[in-house]
Amino acid sequence: MSVNGGATFFTGSHIAYVDYDRTKMSTFMSHKESAEGMVKGAGELIEKAYNLAGKAVGARNAADKTTVHYGDTNAAGDYVSNDADVNTGNLWTYHSFCSAHLEEKEQWGAGNGMVDDVFLTVEEWTSVNASIVEAQGYVGLSAHAVDIATKTAYAVGAFGMGGYEKIVEVNCGTTTHVCYAVSGYNGAFGANDPLLARKQATGKRVDNTDWAYAQNIVPSRVYIGVKGYKHDGTACGTSCTWLQRNGFEHGRVYGFAAPVATTDRDAWHKGNFRNGTADTVVGAFAATAWKWDGVVKDFTSDQAWEFQEPPNVDGAASATHKFWTAAGRDKGGSKTEHCSPDPRGGNRYVHGSTAGYIGMYDFTGITATLGALAAGALPPSFPATYEIVEGESIISDRILLRGKGLRADGKLQTHMMDGSDKA
């Protein structure tokens, strides 16, 4: 895929579009013609690409290393992806756009939501060269917001660099701020040991214990951004960039924090059914010390690690809460999977897990919280409640086939079959 007028190229994930004639599509199921006549156009959505430093991505061998695609490099612009020894062409990689979707402007009401139509996508995971990363470091993987009007993709630093499954807009009920639910691996780069060694070399956690590798040590997250502000919290006025006016620069990531006595997230859902008792966890979305400052840095400086520290609740590090991660702060657990906003506009979203459980995070009250802040300000935390929808259960025990659904080998189709039964 050629970008920036042929200055460089991307392999890996693409976003393609097809334009349809709406009138013809509306009658397609009731006539006998092919679909050919309703297709008005098709192509690549990304024609221009800007990196985390705000520079147009240039040639891979360019002398100016600030024009690199940082999903393939360290902070100095040196190439560290796993094909470093064999791929010397003018080619970068978009690493697994696990989700890509439209966020329409003002989708929650007049002035409420994005200023522009945005096609939002994310880089999820990659495989870097472990030996090079150990010596030189790695930046990580960001989200990308595409300006549909100009077909321009902008790397977004404000969410962090941990790599993402899906990021979706949720209504926060104001015309000044935007809210997003955030999910993903938090460091699936294929170089856990080298990256952990580099992090541990920077020091210890606040309680003087060693850092664990960040992957899947992460709560459900919400990003709140302020529209019309630069990353340093100053208003951009009439000189706003596209990212600034849409709230993608000055913002914070908040993780769901639960009382310290709460069982870790995976274990809490194991065998748990929605039965009217112990269905909820009352907590808060809490900030970390990290915030995007516009400077591209090594992954050791990223917010991905911050969920191993005490959450910032009501403006101070909390002794009563912990970030509600899958298996505690010392090891990874099941991944946070796809999330989806309340389509009716509630201040809440549904979030799933690779363990099969799903639930709803509700932060009703955020509109009043944001409305009480000074212009351009962000809260240190805000109340929230988690409610289970479906726990982690043995699904085959809940499937009643009643004699139907036999496979070719004569067994019941209560599991996916890829050569052996899976429990």
Coordinates of N, CA and C in Angstrom, one line a residue, residues 102-286:
L102 N -16.2 2.9 12.1 CA -16.5 4.3 11.9 C -17.1 4.8 13.3
E103 N -16.6 6.0 13.7 CA -17.2 6.7 14.8 C -17.7 8.0 14.1
E104 N -19.0 8.1 14.0 CA -19.6 9.3 13.4 C -19.5 10.5 14.2
K105 N -19.3 11.7 13.6 CA -19.2 12.9 14.4 C -20.6 13.2 15.1
E106 N -20.4 13.7 16.3 CA -21.6 14.1 17.1 C -22.6 13.0 17.2
Q107 N -22.2 11.8 17.4 CA -23.1 10.7 17.3 C -24.0 10.6 18.6
W108 N -23.6 11.4 19.6 CA -24.5 11.4 20.9 C -25.4 12.6 21.0
G109 N -25.3 13.5 20.0 CA -26.1 14.7 20.0 C -25.3 15.9 19.5
A110 N -26.0 17.0 19.3 CA -25.4 18.2 18.8 C -24.2 18.6 19.7
G111 N -23.0 18.6 19.1 CA -21.8 19.0 19.8 C -21.2 17.9 20.7
N112 N -21.9 16.8 20.8 CA -21.5 15.8 21.7 C -20.9 14.6 21.0
G113 N -19.6 14.4 21.2 CA -18.8 13.4 20.5 C -17.7 14.0 19.7
M114 N -17.3 13.3 18.6 CA -16.2 13.7 17.8 C -16.7 15.0 16.9
V115 N -15.7 15.8 16.6 CA -15.9 16.9 15.7 C -16.0 16.4 14.3
D116 N -15.3 15.4 13.9 CA -15.2 14.9 12.5 C -15.6 13.4 12.5
D117 N -16.0 12.9 11.4 CA -16.1 11.5 11.2 C -14.7 10.9 11.3
V118 N -14.6 9.8 12.1 CA -13.3 9.2 12.3 C -13.5 7.7 12.1
F119 N -12.5 7.1 11.3 CA -12.4 5.7 11.2 C -11.3 5.3 12.1
L120 N -11.6 4.6 13.2 CA -10.7 4.3 14.3 C -10.2 2.9 14.2
T121 N -8.9 2.7 14.2 CA -8.3 1.4 14.1 C -7.1 1.3 15.1
V122 N -6.6 0.1 15.3 CA -5.6 -0.2 16.3 C -4.6 -1.2 15.8
E123 N -3.3 -1.1 16.2 CA -2.4 -2.2 16.0 C -2.4 -3.0 17.3
E124 N -2.5 -4.3 17.1 CA -2.8 -5.2 18.2 C -1.5 -5.9 18.8
W125 N -0.8 -6.6 17.9 CA 0.3 -7.4 18.4 C 1.4 -7.5 17.2
T126 N 2.6 -7.9 17.6 CA 3.6 -8.0 16.6 C 4.7 -9.0 17.1
S127 N 5.7 -9.2 16.3 CA 6.9 -10.0 16.7 C 8.1 -9.2 16.4
V128 N 8.8 -8.7 17.4 CA 10.0 -7.9 17.2 C 11.2 -8.8 17.4
N129 N 12.3 -8.3 16.9 CA 13.6 -9.0 17.1 C 14.1 -8.9 18.5
A130 N 14.0 -9.9 19.3 CA 14.3 -9.9 20.7 C 15.7 -9.4 21.0
S131 N 16.7 -9.8 20.3 CA 18.0 -9.5 20.6 C 18.3 -8.0 20.3
I132 N 17.7 -7.5 19.2 CA 17.8 -6.0 18.9 C 17.1 -5.2 20.0
V133 N 15.9 -5.7 20.4 CA 15.1 -4.9 21.4 C 15.8 -4.9 22.7
E134 N 16.4 -6.0 23.1 CA 17.2 -6.0 24.4 C 18.2 -5.0 24.4
A135 N 18.9 -4.7 23.3 CA 20.0 -3.8 23.2 C 19.5 -2.3 23.0
Q136 N 18.4 -2.2 22.2 CA 18.0 -0.9 21.7 C 16.6 -0.4 22.1
G137 N 15.8 -1.3 22.6 CA 14.5 -0.9 23.0 C 13.5 -1.0 21.9
Y138 N 12.2 -0.6 22.2 CA 11.1 -0.6 21.3 C 10.0 0.3 21.8
V139 N 9.3 1.0 20.9 CA 8.3 1.9 21.3 C 7.0 1.3 21.7
G140 N 6.5 0.3 20.9 CA 5.2 -0.3 21.1 C 4.3 -0.1 20.0
L141 N 3.0 -0.4 20.2 CA 2.0 -0.3 19.1 C 0.9 0.7 19.6
S142 N 0.5 1.6 18.7 CA -0.5 2.6 19.0 C -1.8 2.4 18.3
A143 N -2.8 3.2 18.7 CA -4.0 3.3 17.9 C -3.8 4.3 16.7
H144 N -4.7 4.2 15.7 CA -4.6 5.1 14.6 C -6.0 5.6 14.3
A145 N -6.1 7.0 14.2 CA -7.4 7.6 13.8 C -7.3 8.1 12.4
V146 N -8.3 7.7 11.6 CA -8.3 8.1 10.2 C -9.3 9.2 9.9
D147 N -8.8 10.3 9.4 CA -9.7 11.4 8.9 C -10.2 10.9 7.5
I148 N -11.5 10.6 7.5 CA -12.1 10.0 6.3 C -12.1 11.0 5.2
A149 N -12.3 12.3 5.5 CA -12.4 13.3 4.5 C -11.1 13.4 3.7
T150 N -10.0 13.2 4.3 CA -8.7 13.4 3.6 C -8.0 12.1 3.4
K151 N -8.6 11.0 3.9 CA -7.9 9.6 3.9 C -6.5 9.7 4.5
T152 N -6.5 10.3 5.7 CA -5.2 10.5 6.4 C -5.3 9.7 7.7
A153 N -4.3 8.8 8.0 CA -4.2 8.1 9.2 C -3.2 8.8 10.2
Y154 N -3.6 9.0 11.4 CA -2.8 9.7 12.4 C -2.5 8.7 13.5
A155 N -1.3 8.4 13.8 CA -0.9 7.6 15.0 C -1.3 8.4 16.3
V156 N -2.0 7.7 17.2 CA -2.5 8.4 18.4 C -1.7 7.9 19.6
G157 N -1.0 8.8 20.2 CA -0.1 8.5 21.4 C -0.9 8.5 22.7
A158 N -2.0 9.1 22.8 CA -2.7 9.4 24.1 C -3.3 8.2 24.7
F159 N -3.5 7.1 24.0 CA -4.0 5.9 24.6 C -2.9 5.0 25.2
G160 N -1.6 5.3 24.8 CA -0.5 4.5 25.2 C 0.0 3.6 24.0
M161 N 1.0 2.8 24.3 CA 1.6 2.0 23.3 C 1.6 0.5 23.5
G162 N 0.6 0.0 24.2 CA 0.5 -1.4 24.6 C -0.1 -2.3 23.6
G163 N -0.6 -1.7 22.4 CA -1.3 -2.6 21.5 C -2.7 -2.8 21.9
Y164 N -3.7 -2.8 21.0 CA -5.1 -2.8 21.3 C -5.9 -3.7 20.5
E165 N -7.0 -4.2 21.2 CA -8.0 -5.1 20.6 C -9.0 -4.2 19.9
K166 N -9.6 -3.3 20.7 CA -10.6 -2.4 20.2 C -10.7 -1.2 21.1
I167 N -11.0 0.0 20.5 CA -11.2 1.2 21.2 C -12.5 1.8 20.6
V168 N -13.5 2.0 21.4 CA -14.8 2.5 20.9 C -15.3 3.7 21.7
E169 N -16.0 4.6 21.0 CA -16.5 5.8 21.7 C -17.7 5.5 22.6
V170 N -17.7 6.0 23.8 CA -18.8 5.9 24.7 C -19.3 7.3 25.1
N171 N -20.6 7.4 25.2 CA -21.1 8.8 25.5 C -20.8 9.2 26.9
C172 N -20.1 10.4 27.0 CA -19.8 10.9 28.3 C -20.7 12.2 28.6
G173 N -21.6 12.5 27.6 CA -22.6 13.5 27.9 C -22.2 14.9 27.9
T174 N -21.1 15.3 27.3 CA -20.7 16.7 27.3 C -20.2 17.1 25.9
T175 N -20.2 18.4 25.7 CA -19.7 18.9 24.4 C -18.2 19.2 24.5
T176 N -17.6 19.1 25.6 CA -16.2 19.5 25.8 C -15.2 18.3 25.8
H177 N -15.7 17.1 26.2 CA -14.9 15.9 26.4 C -15.4 14.8 25.5
V178 N -14.5 13.8 25.2 CA -14.8 12.6 24.5 C -14.4 11.4 25.4
C179 N -15.1 10.3 25.4 CA -14.8 9.1 26.2 C -14.7 7.9 25.3
Y180 N -13.7 7.1 25.6 CA -13.5 5.8 24.8 C -13.3 4.7 25.8
A181 N -13.9 3.5 25.5 CA -13.6 2.3 26.1 C -12.4 1.6 25.4
V182 N -11.5 1.1 26.2 CA -10.2 0.6 25.6 C -9.9 -0.8 26.0
S183 N -9.5 -1.7 25.1 CA -9.2 -3.1 25.4 C -8.0 -3.5 24.7
G184 N -7.3 -4.6 25.1 CA -6.2 -5.2 24.4 C -5.2 -5.9 25.3
Y185 N -4.2 -6.4 24.6 CA -3.1 -7.2 25.3 C -2.3 -6.5 26.3
N186 N -1.9 -5.3 26.0 CA -1.0 -4.6 26.8 C 0.5 -5.1 26.7
G187 N 1.0 -5.3 25.5 CA 2.4 -5.7 25.4 C 2.7 -7.0 24.7
A188 N 1.8 -7.4 23.7 CA 2.1 -8.7 23.0 C 3.0 -8.4 21.8
F189 N 4.3 -8.4 22.1 CA 5.3 -8.0 21.1 C 6.3 -9.1 20.8
G190 N 6.2 -10.3 21.5 CA 7.1 -11.4 21.2 C 8.5 -11.2 21.8
A191 N 8.6 -10.3 22.8 CA 9.9 -10.1 23.4 C 9.7 -9.8 24.9
N192 N 9.0 -10.6 25.6 CA 8.7 -10.3 27.0 C 9.9 -10.2 27.9
D193 N 10.8 -11.2 27.8 CA 12.0 -11.2 28.7 C 12.9 -10.0 28.4
P194 N 13.2 -9.7 27.2 CA 14.1 -8.5 27.0 C 13.4 -7.2 27.4
L195 N 12.1 -7.0 27.2 CA 11.5 -5.8 27.6 C 11.3 -5.7 29.1
L196 N 11.1 -6.9 29.7 CA 11.0 -6.9 31.2 C 12.4 -6.5 31.8
A197 N 13.4 -7.1 31.2 CA 14.8 -6.8 31.7 C 15.1 -5.3 31.6
R198 N 14.7 -4.7 30.5 CA 14.9 -3.3 30.3 C 14.1 -2.5 31.4
K199 N 12.8 -2.9 31.6 CA 12.0 -2.2 32.6 C 12.6 -2.3 34.0
Q200 N 13.0 -3.6 34.4 CA 13.6 -3.8 35.7 C 14.9 -3.0 35.9
A201 N 15.6 -2.7 34.9 CA 16.8 -2.0 35.0 C 16.5 -0.5 35.3
T202 N 15.3 -0.1 35.1 CA 15.0 1.3 35.5 C 14.6 1.5 37.0
G203 N 14.5 0.4 37.7 CA 14.1 0.5 39.1 C 13.0 -0.5 39.5
K204 N 12.4 -0.3 40.6 CA 11.4 -1.2 41.1 C 10.1 -0.4 41.3
R205 N 9.0 -1.2 41.6 CA 7.7 -0.6 41.9 C 7.8 0.2 43.2
V206 N 6.7 1.0 43.4 CA 6.8 1.9 44.6 C 7.0 1.1 45.9
D207 N 6.5 -0.1 46.0 CA 6.7 -0.9 47.2 C 8.0 -1.7 47.2
N208 N 8.9 -1.4 46.3 CA 10.2 -2.0 46.2 C 10.2 -3.4 45.8
T209 N 9.2 -3.8 45.1 CA 9.1 -5.2 44.5 C 9.4 -5.1 43.0
D210 N 9.8 -6.2 42.4 CA 10.2 -6.2 41.0 C 8.9 -6.1 40.1
W211 N 9.1 -5.4 38.9 CA 8.1 -5.4 37.9 C 7.9 -6.7 37.3
A212 N 6.6 -7.1 37.0 CA 6.3 -8.2 36.1 C 6.1 -7.7 34.7
Y213 N 6.1 -8.7 33.7 CA 5.9 -8.2 32.4 C 4.4 -7.8 32.2
A214 N 4.2 -6.7 31.5 CA 2.9 -6.0 31.5 C 1.8 -6.7 30.7
Q215 N 2.1 -7.7 29.9 CA 1.0 -8.3 29.0 C -0.1 -8.9 29.9
N216 N -1.3 -8.5 29.6 CA -2.5 -9.0 30.2 C -2.5 -8.7 31.8
I217 N -1.7 -7.8 32.2 CA -1.9 -7.2 33.6 C -2.5 -5.9 33.4
V218 N -3.8 -5.9 33.1 CA -4.4 -4.6 32.7 C -5.9 -4.7 33.0
P219 N -6.5 -3.6 33.6 CA -7.9 -3.6 33.8 C -8.7 -3.2 32.6
S220 N -10.0 -3.2 32.6 CA -10.8 -2.5 31.6 C -10.5 -1.0 31.7
R221 N -10.4 -0.3 30.6 CA -9.9 1.1 30.6 C -10.9 2.0 29.9
V222 N -10.9 3.3 30.4 CA -11.6 4.4 29.7 C -10.6 5.5 29.5
Y223 N -10.6 6.0 28.2 CA -9.9 7.2 27.9 C -10.8 8.4 27.9
I224 N -10.4 9.5 28.5 CA -11.2 10.8 28.4 C -10.2 11.8 27.8
G225 N -10.7 12.4 26.7 CA -9.9 13.4 26.1 C -10.7 14.8 26.1
V226 N -10.0 15.9 26.0 CA -10.6 17.2 26.0 C -10.4 17.7 24.5
K227 N -11.5 18.1 23.9 CA -11.5 18.6 22.6 C -10.9 20.0 22.6
G228 N -10.1 20.3 21.6 CA -9.5 21.6 21.4 C -8.4 22.0 22.3
Y229 N -7.6 20.9 22.7 CA -6.5 21.2 23.6 C -5.3 20.4 23.2
K230 N -4.1 21.0 23.4 CA -2.8 20.4 23.1 C -2.5 19.4 24.3
H231 N -1.5 18.6 24.0 CA -1.1 17.6 25.0 C -0.7 18.2 26.3
D232 N -0.2 19.4 26.4 CA 0.2 20.0 27.6 C -0.9 20.7 28.4
G233 N -2.2 20.6 27.9 CA -3.3 21.1 28.6 C -3.7 22.5 28.2
T234 N -3.0 23.1 27.2 CA -3.3 24.4 26.8 C -4.3 24.4 25.6
A235 N -5.2 25.4 25.5 CA -6.1 25.4 24.4 C -5.4 25.8 23.1
C236 N -5.8 25.1 22.0 CA -5.2 25.4 20.7 C -6.0 26.4 19.9
G237 N -7.1 26.8 20.4 CA -7.8 27.9 19.7 C -8.1 27.6 18.3
T238 N -7.8 28.6 17.4 CA -8.0 28.5 16.0 C -6.9 27.7 15.2
S239 N -5.9 27.3 16.0 CA -4.8 26.6 15.3 C -4.7 25.1 15.7
C240 N -5.9 24.5 16.0 CA -5.9 23.1 16.4 C -5.6 22.2 15.2
T241 N -4.9 21.2 15.5 CA -4.7 20.1 14.6 C -5.9 19.2 14.6
W242 N -6.0 18.3 13.6 CA -7.1 17.4 13.5 C -7.2 16.5 14.8
L243 N -6.1 16.0 15.3 CA -6.1 15.2 16.5 C -6.6 16.1 17.7
Q244 N -6.1 17.3 17.8 CA -6.4 18.1 19.0 C -7.9 18.5 19.0
R245 N -8.5 18.8 17.9 CA -9.9 19.3 17.9 C -10.8 18.1 18.2
N246 N -10.3 16.9 18.0 CA -11.2 15.7 18.3 C -10.9 15.0 19.6
G247 N -10.0 15.7 20.4 CA -9.8 15.2 21.8 C -8.8 14.0 21.8
F248 N -8.0 13.8 20.8 CA -7.0 12.7 20.8 C -5.6 13.1 21.3
E249 N -5.5 14.2 21.9 CA -4.1 14.6 22.3 C -4.0 14.9 23.8
H250 N -4.9 15.7 24.3 CA -4.9 16.0 25.8 C -5.9 15.1 26.4
G251 N -5.5 14.1 27.1 CA -6.4 13.2 27.8 C -5.7 12.2 28.7
R252 N -6.5 11.4 29.4 CA -5.9 10.4 30.3 C -6.6 9.1 30.1
V253 N -5.8 8.0 30.4 CA -6.4 6.7 30.5 C -6.7 6.3 31.9
Y254 N -7.8 5.8 32.2 CA -8.3 5.4 33.5 C -8.5 3.9 33.5
G255 N -8.1 3.2 34.6 CA -8.3 1.8 34.7 C -9.3 1.5 35.8
F256 N -10.2 0.5 35.6 CA -11.2 0.2 36.6 C -10.5 -0.4 37.9
A257 N -10.7 0.3 39.0 CA -10.1 -0.1 40.3 C -11.2 -0.6 41.2
A258 N -10.9 -1.7 41.9 CA -11.9 -2.4 42.8 C -11.3 -2.4 44.2
P259 N -12.2 -2.6 45.2 CA -11.6 -2.7 46.6 C -10.6 -3.8 46.7
V260 N -9.6 -3.6 47.5 CA -8.4 -4.6 47.5 C -8.9 -6.0 47.9
A261 N -9.9 -6.1 48.6 CA -10.4 -7.5 49.0 C -11.1 -8.2 47.9
T262 N -11.4 -7.6 46.7 CA -12.1 -8.2 45.6 C -11.2 -9.2 45.0
T263 N -11.8 -10.4 44.7 CA -11.1 -11.5 44.0 C -10.7 -11.0 42.6
D264 N -9.5 -11.4 42.2 CA -9.0 -11.0 40.8 C -10.1 -11.4 39.8
R265 N -10.0 -10.6 38.7 CA -11.1 -10.6 37.7 C -11.4 -12.0 37.1
D266 N -10.4 -12.8 36.7 CA -10.7 -14.1 36.1 C -11.3 -15.0 37.1
A267 N -10.8 -15.1 38.4 CA -11.3 -16.0 39.4 C -12.7 -15.5 39.8
W268 N -13.0 -14.2 39.8 CA -14.3 -13.7 40.2 C -15.4 -14.2 39.3
H269 N -15.0 -14.4 38.0 CA -16.0 -14.8 37.0 C -16.1 -16.3 36.8
K270 N -15.1 -17.0 37.4 CA -15.1 -18.5 37.2 C -16.3 -19.1 37.8
G271 N -17.2 -19.7 37.0 CA -18.4 -20.4 37.6 C -19.4 -19.4 38.1
N272 N -19.2 -18.1 37.9 CA -20.1 -17.1 38.5 C -21.3 -16.9 37.5
F273 N -22.5 -17.0 38.0 CA -23.7 -16.7 37.2 C -24.4 -15.5 37.7
R274 N -25.1 -14.9 36.8 CA -25.9 -13.7 37.1 C -27.2 -14.2 37.9
N275 N -27.1 -14.1 39.2 CA -28.2 -14.7 40.0 C -28.8 -13.8 41.0
G276 N -28.4 -12.5 41.0 CA -29.0 -11.6 41.9 C -28.2 -11.3 43.1
T277 N -27.2 -12.2 43.4 CA -26.3 -12.0 44.5 C -24.8 -11.9 44.0
A278 N -24.1 -11.0 44.6 CA -22.7 -10.8 44.2 C -22.5 -10.6 42.7
D279 N -23.5 -9.9 42.1 CA -23.4 -9.6 40.6 C -22.6 -8.4 40.3
T280 N -22.3 -7.6 41.2 CA -21.6 -6.3 40.9 C -20.4 -6.1 41.7
V281 N -19.5 -5.2 41.2 CA -18.3 -4.7 41.9 C -18.4 -3.2 41.8
V282 N -18.4 -2.6 43.0 CA -18.5 -1.1 43.1 C -17.0 -0.6 43.2
G283 N -16.6 0.3 42.3 CA -15.3 0.8 42.3 C -15.2 2.1 41.7
A284 N -14.1 2.3 40.9 CA -13.9 3.7 40.3 C -12.9 3.5 39.1
F285 N -13.0 4.3 38.1 CA -12.0 4.4 37.1 C -11.0 5.4 37.6
A286 N -9.7 4.9 37.7 CA -8.7 5.7 38.3 C -7.5 5.9 37.4

